[in-house]
XYZ file of N, CA and C in Angstrom:
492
model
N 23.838 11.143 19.439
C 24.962 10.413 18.881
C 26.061 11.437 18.543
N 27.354 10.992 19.389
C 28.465 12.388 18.665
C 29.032 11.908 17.489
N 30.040 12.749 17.185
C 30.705 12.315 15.821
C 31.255 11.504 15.987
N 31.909 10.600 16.793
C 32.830 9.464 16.868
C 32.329 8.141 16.375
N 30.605 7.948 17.265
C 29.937 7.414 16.739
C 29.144 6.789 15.489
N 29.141 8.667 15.071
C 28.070 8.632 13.288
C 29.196 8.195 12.534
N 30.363 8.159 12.545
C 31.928 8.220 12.144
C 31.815 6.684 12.096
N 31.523 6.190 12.945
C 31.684 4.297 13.398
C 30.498 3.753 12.785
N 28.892 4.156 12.470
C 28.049 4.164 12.242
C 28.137 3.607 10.824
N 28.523 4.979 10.330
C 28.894 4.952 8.319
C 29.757 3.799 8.104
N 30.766 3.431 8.588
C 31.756 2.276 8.208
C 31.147 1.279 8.785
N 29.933 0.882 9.150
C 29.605 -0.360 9.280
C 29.689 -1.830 8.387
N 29.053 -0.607 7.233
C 28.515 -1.751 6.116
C 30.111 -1.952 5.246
N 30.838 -1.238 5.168
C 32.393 -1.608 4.608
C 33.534 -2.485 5.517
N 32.448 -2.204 6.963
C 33.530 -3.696 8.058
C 32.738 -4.586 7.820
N 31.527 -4.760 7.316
C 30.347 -5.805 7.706
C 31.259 -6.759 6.225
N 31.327 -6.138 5.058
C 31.670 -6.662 4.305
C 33.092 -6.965 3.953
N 34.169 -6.492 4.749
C 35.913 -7.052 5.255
C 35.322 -8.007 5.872
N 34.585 -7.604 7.149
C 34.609 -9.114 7.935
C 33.844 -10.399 7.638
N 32.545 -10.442 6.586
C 32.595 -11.456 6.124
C 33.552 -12.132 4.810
N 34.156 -11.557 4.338
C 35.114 -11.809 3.453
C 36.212 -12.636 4.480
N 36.703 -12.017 5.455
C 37.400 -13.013 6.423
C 37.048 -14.232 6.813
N 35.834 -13.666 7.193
C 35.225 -14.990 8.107
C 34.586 -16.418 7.066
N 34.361 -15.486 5.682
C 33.015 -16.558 5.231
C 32.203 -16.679 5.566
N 31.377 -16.156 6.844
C 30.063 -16.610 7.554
C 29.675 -15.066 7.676
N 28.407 -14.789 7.333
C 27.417 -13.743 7.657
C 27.549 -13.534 9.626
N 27.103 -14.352 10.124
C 27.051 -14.629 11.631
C 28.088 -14.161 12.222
N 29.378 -14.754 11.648
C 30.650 -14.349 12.333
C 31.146 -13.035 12.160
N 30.965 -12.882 10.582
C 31.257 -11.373 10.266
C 30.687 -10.737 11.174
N 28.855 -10.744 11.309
C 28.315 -9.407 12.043
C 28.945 -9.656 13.979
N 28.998 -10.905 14.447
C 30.174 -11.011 15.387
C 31.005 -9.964 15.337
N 32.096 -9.998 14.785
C 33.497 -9.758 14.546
C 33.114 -8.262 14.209
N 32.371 -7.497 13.312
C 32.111 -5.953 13.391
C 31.345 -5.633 14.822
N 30.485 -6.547 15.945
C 30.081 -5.922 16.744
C 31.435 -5.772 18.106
N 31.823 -6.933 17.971
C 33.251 -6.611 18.500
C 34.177 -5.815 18.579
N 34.142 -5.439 16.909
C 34.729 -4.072 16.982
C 34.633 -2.928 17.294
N 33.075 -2.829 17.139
C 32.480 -1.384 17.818
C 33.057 -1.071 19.020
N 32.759 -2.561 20.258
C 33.197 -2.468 21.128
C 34.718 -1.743 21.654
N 35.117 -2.354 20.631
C 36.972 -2.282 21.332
C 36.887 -0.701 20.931
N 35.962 -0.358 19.398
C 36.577 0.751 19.538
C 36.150 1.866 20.521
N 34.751 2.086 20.665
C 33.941 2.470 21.989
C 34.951 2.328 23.230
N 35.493 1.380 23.197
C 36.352 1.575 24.928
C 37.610 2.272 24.912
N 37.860 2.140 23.602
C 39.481 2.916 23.444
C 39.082 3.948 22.606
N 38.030 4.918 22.242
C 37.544 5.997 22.105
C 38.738 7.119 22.508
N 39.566 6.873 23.633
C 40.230 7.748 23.958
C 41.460 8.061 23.568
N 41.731 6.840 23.071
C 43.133 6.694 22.366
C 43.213 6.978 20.986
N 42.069 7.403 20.336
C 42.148 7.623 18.926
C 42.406 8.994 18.697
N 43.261 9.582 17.895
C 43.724 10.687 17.760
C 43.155 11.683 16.765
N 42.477 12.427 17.035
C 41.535 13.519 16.091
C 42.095 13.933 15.162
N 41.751 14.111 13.611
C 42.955 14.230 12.561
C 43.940 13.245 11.720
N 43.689 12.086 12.417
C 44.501 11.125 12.256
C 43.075 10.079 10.996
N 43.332 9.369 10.327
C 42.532 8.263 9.242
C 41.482 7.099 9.983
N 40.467 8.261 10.714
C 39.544 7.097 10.968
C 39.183 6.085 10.851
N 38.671 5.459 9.358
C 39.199 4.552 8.878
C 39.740 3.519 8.999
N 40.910 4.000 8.889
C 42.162 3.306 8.826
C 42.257 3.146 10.131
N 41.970 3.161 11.331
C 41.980 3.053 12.514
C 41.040 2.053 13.424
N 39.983 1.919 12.696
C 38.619 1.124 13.193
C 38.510 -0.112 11.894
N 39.858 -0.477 11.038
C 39.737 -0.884 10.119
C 41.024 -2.039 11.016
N 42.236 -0.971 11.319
C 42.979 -2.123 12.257
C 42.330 -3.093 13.400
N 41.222 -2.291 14.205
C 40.690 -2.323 15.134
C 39.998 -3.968 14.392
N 39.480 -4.173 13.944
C 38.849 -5.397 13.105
C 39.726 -6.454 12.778
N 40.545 -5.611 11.792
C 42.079 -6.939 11.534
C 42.496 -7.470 13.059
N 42.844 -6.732 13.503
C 43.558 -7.338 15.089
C 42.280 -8.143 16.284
N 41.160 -7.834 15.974
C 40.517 -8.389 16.912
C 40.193 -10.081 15.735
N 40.057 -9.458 14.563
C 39.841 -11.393 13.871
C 41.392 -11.984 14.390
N 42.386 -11.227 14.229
C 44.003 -12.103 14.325
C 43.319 -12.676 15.978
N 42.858 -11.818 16.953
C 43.126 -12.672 18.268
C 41.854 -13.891 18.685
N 40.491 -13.576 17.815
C 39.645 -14.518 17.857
C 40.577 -15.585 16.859
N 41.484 -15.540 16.021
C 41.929 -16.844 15.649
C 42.510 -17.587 16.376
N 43.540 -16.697 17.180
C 44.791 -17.266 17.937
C 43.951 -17.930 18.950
N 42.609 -17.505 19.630
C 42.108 -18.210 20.340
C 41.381 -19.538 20.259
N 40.950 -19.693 18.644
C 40.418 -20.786 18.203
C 41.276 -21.978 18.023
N 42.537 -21.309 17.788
C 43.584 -22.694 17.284
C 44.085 -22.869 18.510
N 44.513 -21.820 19.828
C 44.862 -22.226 21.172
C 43.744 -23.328 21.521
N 42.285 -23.289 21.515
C 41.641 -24.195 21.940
C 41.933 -25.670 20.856
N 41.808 -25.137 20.115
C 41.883 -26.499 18.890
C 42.747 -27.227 19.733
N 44.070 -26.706 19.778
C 45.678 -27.925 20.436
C 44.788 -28.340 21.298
N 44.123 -27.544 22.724
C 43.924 -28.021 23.590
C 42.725 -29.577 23.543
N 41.680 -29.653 22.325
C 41.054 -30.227 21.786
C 41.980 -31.551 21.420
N 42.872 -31.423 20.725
C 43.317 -32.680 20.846
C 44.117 -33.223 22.371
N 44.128 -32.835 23.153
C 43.937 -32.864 24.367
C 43.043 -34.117 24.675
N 41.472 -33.889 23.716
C 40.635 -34.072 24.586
C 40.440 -35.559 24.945
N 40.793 -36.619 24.869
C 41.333 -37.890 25.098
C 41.432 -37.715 26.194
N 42.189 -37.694 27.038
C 43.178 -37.235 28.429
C 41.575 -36.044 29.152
N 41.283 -35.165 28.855
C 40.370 -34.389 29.350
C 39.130 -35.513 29.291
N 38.758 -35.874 28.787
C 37.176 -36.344 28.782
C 37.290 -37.830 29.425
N 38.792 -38.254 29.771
C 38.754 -39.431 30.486
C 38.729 -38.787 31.681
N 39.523 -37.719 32.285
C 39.253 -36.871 33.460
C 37.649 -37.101 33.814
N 36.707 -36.441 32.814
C 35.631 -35.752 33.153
C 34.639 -37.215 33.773
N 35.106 -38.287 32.854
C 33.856 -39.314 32.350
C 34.504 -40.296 33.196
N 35.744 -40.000 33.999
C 36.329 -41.266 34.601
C 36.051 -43.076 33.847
N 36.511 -42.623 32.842
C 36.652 -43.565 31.578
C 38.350 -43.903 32.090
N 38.594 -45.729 32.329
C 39.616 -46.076 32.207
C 40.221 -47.183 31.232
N 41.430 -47.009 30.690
C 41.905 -48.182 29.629
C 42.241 -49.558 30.613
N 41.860 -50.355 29.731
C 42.095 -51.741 30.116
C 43.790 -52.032 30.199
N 44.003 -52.347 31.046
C 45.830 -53.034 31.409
C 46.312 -52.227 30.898
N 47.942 -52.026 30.863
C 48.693 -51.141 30.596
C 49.091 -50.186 32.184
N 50.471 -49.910 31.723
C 50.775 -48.868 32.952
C 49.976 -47.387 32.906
N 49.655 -47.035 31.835
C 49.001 -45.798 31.573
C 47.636 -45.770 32.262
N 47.371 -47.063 32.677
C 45.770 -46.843 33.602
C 46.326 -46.565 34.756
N 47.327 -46.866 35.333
C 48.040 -46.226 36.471
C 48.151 -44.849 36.465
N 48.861 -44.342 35.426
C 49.393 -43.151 35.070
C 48.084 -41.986 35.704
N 46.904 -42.558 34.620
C 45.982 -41.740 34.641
C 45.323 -41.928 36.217
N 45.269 -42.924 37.036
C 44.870 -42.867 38.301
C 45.469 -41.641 38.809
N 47.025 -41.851 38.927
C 47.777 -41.421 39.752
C 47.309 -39.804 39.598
N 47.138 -39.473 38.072
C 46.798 -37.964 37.598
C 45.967 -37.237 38.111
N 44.530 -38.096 38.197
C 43.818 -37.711 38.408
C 43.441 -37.480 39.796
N 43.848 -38.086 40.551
C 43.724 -37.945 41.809
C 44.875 -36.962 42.383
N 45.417 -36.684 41.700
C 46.687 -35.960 42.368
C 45.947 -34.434 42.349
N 44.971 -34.499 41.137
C 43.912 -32.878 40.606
C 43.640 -33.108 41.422
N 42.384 -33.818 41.961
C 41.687 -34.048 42.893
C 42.074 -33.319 44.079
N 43.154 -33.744 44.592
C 44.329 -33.444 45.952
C 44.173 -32.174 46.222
N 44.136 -31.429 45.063
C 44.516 -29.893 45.029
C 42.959 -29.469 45.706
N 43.361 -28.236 46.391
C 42.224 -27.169 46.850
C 40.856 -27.069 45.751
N 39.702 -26.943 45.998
C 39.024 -26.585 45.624
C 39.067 -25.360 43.913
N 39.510 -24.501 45.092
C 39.745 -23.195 44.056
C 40.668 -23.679 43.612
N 42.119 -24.499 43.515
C 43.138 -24.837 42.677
C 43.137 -25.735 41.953
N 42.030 -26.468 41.708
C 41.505 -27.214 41.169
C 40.689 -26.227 39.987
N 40.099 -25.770 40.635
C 39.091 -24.969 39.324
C 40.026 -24.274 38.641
N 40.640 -23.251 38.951
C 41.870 -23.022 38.527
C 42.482 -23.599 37.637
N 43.379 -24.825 37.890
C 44.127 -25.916 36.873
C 43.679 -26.078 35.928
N 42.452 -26.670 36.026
C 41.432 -27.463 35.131
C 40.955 -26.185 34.009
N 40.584 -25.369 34.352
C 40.599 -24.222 33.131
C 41.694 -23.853 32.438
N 43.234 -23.875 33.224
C 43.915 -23.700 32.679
C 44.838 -24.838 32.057
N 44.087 -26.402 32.139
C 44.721 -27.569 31.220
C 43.582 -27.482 29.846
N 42.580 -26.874 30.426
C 41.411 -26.920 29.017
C 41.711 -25.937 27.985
N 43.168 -24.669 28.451
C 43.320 -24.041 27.321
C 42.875 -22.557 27.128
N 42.100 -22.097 28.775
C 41.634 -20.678 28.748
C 43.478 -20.253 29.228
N 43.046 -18.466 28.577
C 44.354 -17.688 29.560
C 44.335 -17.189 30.804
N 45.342 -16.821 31.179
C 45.176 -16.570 32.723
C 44.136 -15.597 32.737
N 44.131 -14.168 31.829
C 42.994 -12.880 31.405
C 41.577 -13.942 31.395
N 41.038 -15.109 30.597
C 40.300 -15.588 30.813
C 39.790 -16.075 31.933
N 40.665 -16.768 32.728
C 39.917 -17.496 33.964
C 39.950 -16.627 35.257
N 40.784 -15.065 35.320
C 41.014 -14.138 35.571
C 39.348 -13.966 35.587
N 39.186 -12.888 34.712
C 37.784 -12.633 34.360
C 36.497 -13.706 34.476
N 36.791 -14.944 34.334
C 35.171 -15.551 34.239
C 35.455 -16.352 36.190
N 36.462 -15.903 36.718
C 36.158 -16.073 38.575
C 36.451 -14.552 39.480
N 36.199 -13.619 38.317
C 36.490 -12.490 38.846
C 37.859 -12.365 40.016
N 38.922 -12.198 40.032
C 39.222 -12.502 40.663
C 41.244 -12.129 39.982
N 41.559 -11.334 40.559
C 42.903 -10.973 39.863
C 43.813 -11.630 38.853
N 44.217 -11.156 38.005
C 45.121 -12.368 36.721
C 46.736 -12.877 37.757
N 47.022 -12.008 38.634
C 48.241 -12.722 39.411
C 47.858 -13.104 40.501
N 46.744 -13.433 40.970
C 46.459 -15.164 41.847
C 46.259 -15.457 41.112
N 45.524 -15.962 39.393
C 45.489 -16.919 38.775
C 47.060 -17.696 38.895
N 47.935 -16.359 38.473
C 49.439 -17.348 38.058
C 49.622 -17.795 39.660
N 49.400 -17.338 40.006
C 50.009 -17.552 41.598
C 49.173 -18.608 41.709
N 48.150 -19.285 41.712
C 47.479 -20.489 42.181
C 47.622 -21.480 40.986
N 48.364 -21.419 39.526
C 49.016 -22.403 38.711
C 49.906 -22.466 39.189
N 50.795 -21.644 39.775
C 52.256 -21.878 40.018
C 52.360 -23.272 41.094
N 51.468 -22.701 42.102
C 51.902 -23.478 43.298
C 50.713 -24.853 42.782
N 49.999 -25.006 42.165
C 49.027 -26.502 41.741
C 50.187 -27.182 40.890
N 50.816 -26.482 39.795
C 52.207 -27.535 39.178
C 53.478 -27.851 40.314
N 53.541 -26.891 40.982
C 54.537 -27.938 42.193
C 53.920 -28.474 43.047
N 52.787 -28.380 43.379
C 52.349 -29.049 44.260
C 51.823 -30.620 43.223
N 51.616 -30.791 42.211
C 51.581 -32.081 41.328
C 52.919 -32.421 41.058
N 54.261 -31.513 40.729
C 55.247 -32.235 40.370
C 55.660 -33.184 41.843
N 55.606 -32.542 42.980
C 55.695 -33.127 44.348
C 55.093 -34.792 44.396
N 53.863 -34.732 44.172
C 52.691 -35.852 44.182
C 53.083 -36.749 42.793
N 53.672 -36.101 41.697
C 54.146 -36.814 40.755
C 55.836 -36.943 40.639
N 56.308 -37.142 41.511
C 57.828 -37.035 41.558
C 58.750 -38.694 40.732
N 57.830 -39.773 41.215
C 57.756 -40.779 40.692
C 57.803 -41.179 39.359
N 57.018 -40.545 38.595
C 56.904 -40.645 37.167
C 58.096 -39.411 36.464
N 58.857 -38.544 37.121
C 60.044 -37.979 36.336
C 61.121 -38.795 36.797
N 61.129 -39.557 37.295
C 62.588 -40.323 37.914
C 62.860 -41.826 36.517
């Protein structure tokens, strides 16, 4: 074990106890400190010798809870979403109304799309980021944008009707 490590080691139990103070949950806290190890382990290189250890693997924690939040409440919006998504999934339709149209027309227009632009879309109407669906199809973050780009014109095309 080098010093960077025994260094990360000792401040366990003083992140263990910031991060359940954040979190409220034992579980999440030890989450949220193993996370941190991580980030800091990979950016090991960027930390500057001399500089407030500490104070460095202490940001490393604050900023990784700020982006596990931003990601919880990005999904949350998308959650109320889920009306519209789980009629997608469950092909659940409302009785009369133009909106059972609406949702035909929607859904089939996904449908329309490519395979991969489909998988694509659909992760990215459920609320992952492009870095997310990037990473879980392996597969570059600019064809992600590049295969949203062209699935929203290729739906505004198929949906031209409903902006008029």
């Amino acid at each position: 074990m080098d010093k960077f490590e025994k260094e990360l080691w000792e401040l366990r139990g003083d992140l263990l106890l910031y991060a359940n103070y954040l979190t409220k949950n034992r579980c999440n806290a030890e989450d949220l400190v193993q996370n941190t190890f991580l980030r800091a382990i990979r950016f090991k290189n960027s930390f500057e010798p001399g500089t407030n250890f500490r104070k460095w693997i202490f940001t490393i924690l604050i900023n990784t809870f700020r982006n596990e939040i931003l990601t919880i409440n990005r999904r949350k919006k998308v959650q109320n979403n889920d009306i519209i998504i789980g009629l997608y999934r469950q092909k659940y339709y409302f009785n009369g109304s133009s909106t059972k149209f609406a949702l035909y027309d929607i859904f089939d227009s996904v449908n329309s799309l490519s395979i991969t632009n489909q998988k694509t879309f659909k992760m990215y109407l459920s609320g992952y980021l492009y870095k997310e669906i990037a990473d879980t199809l392996n597969i570059s973050e600019n064809t992600i944008k590049t295969r949203i780009r062209s699935s929203k014109f290729t739906l505004r095309k198929i949906l031209q009707s409903y902006r008029d």
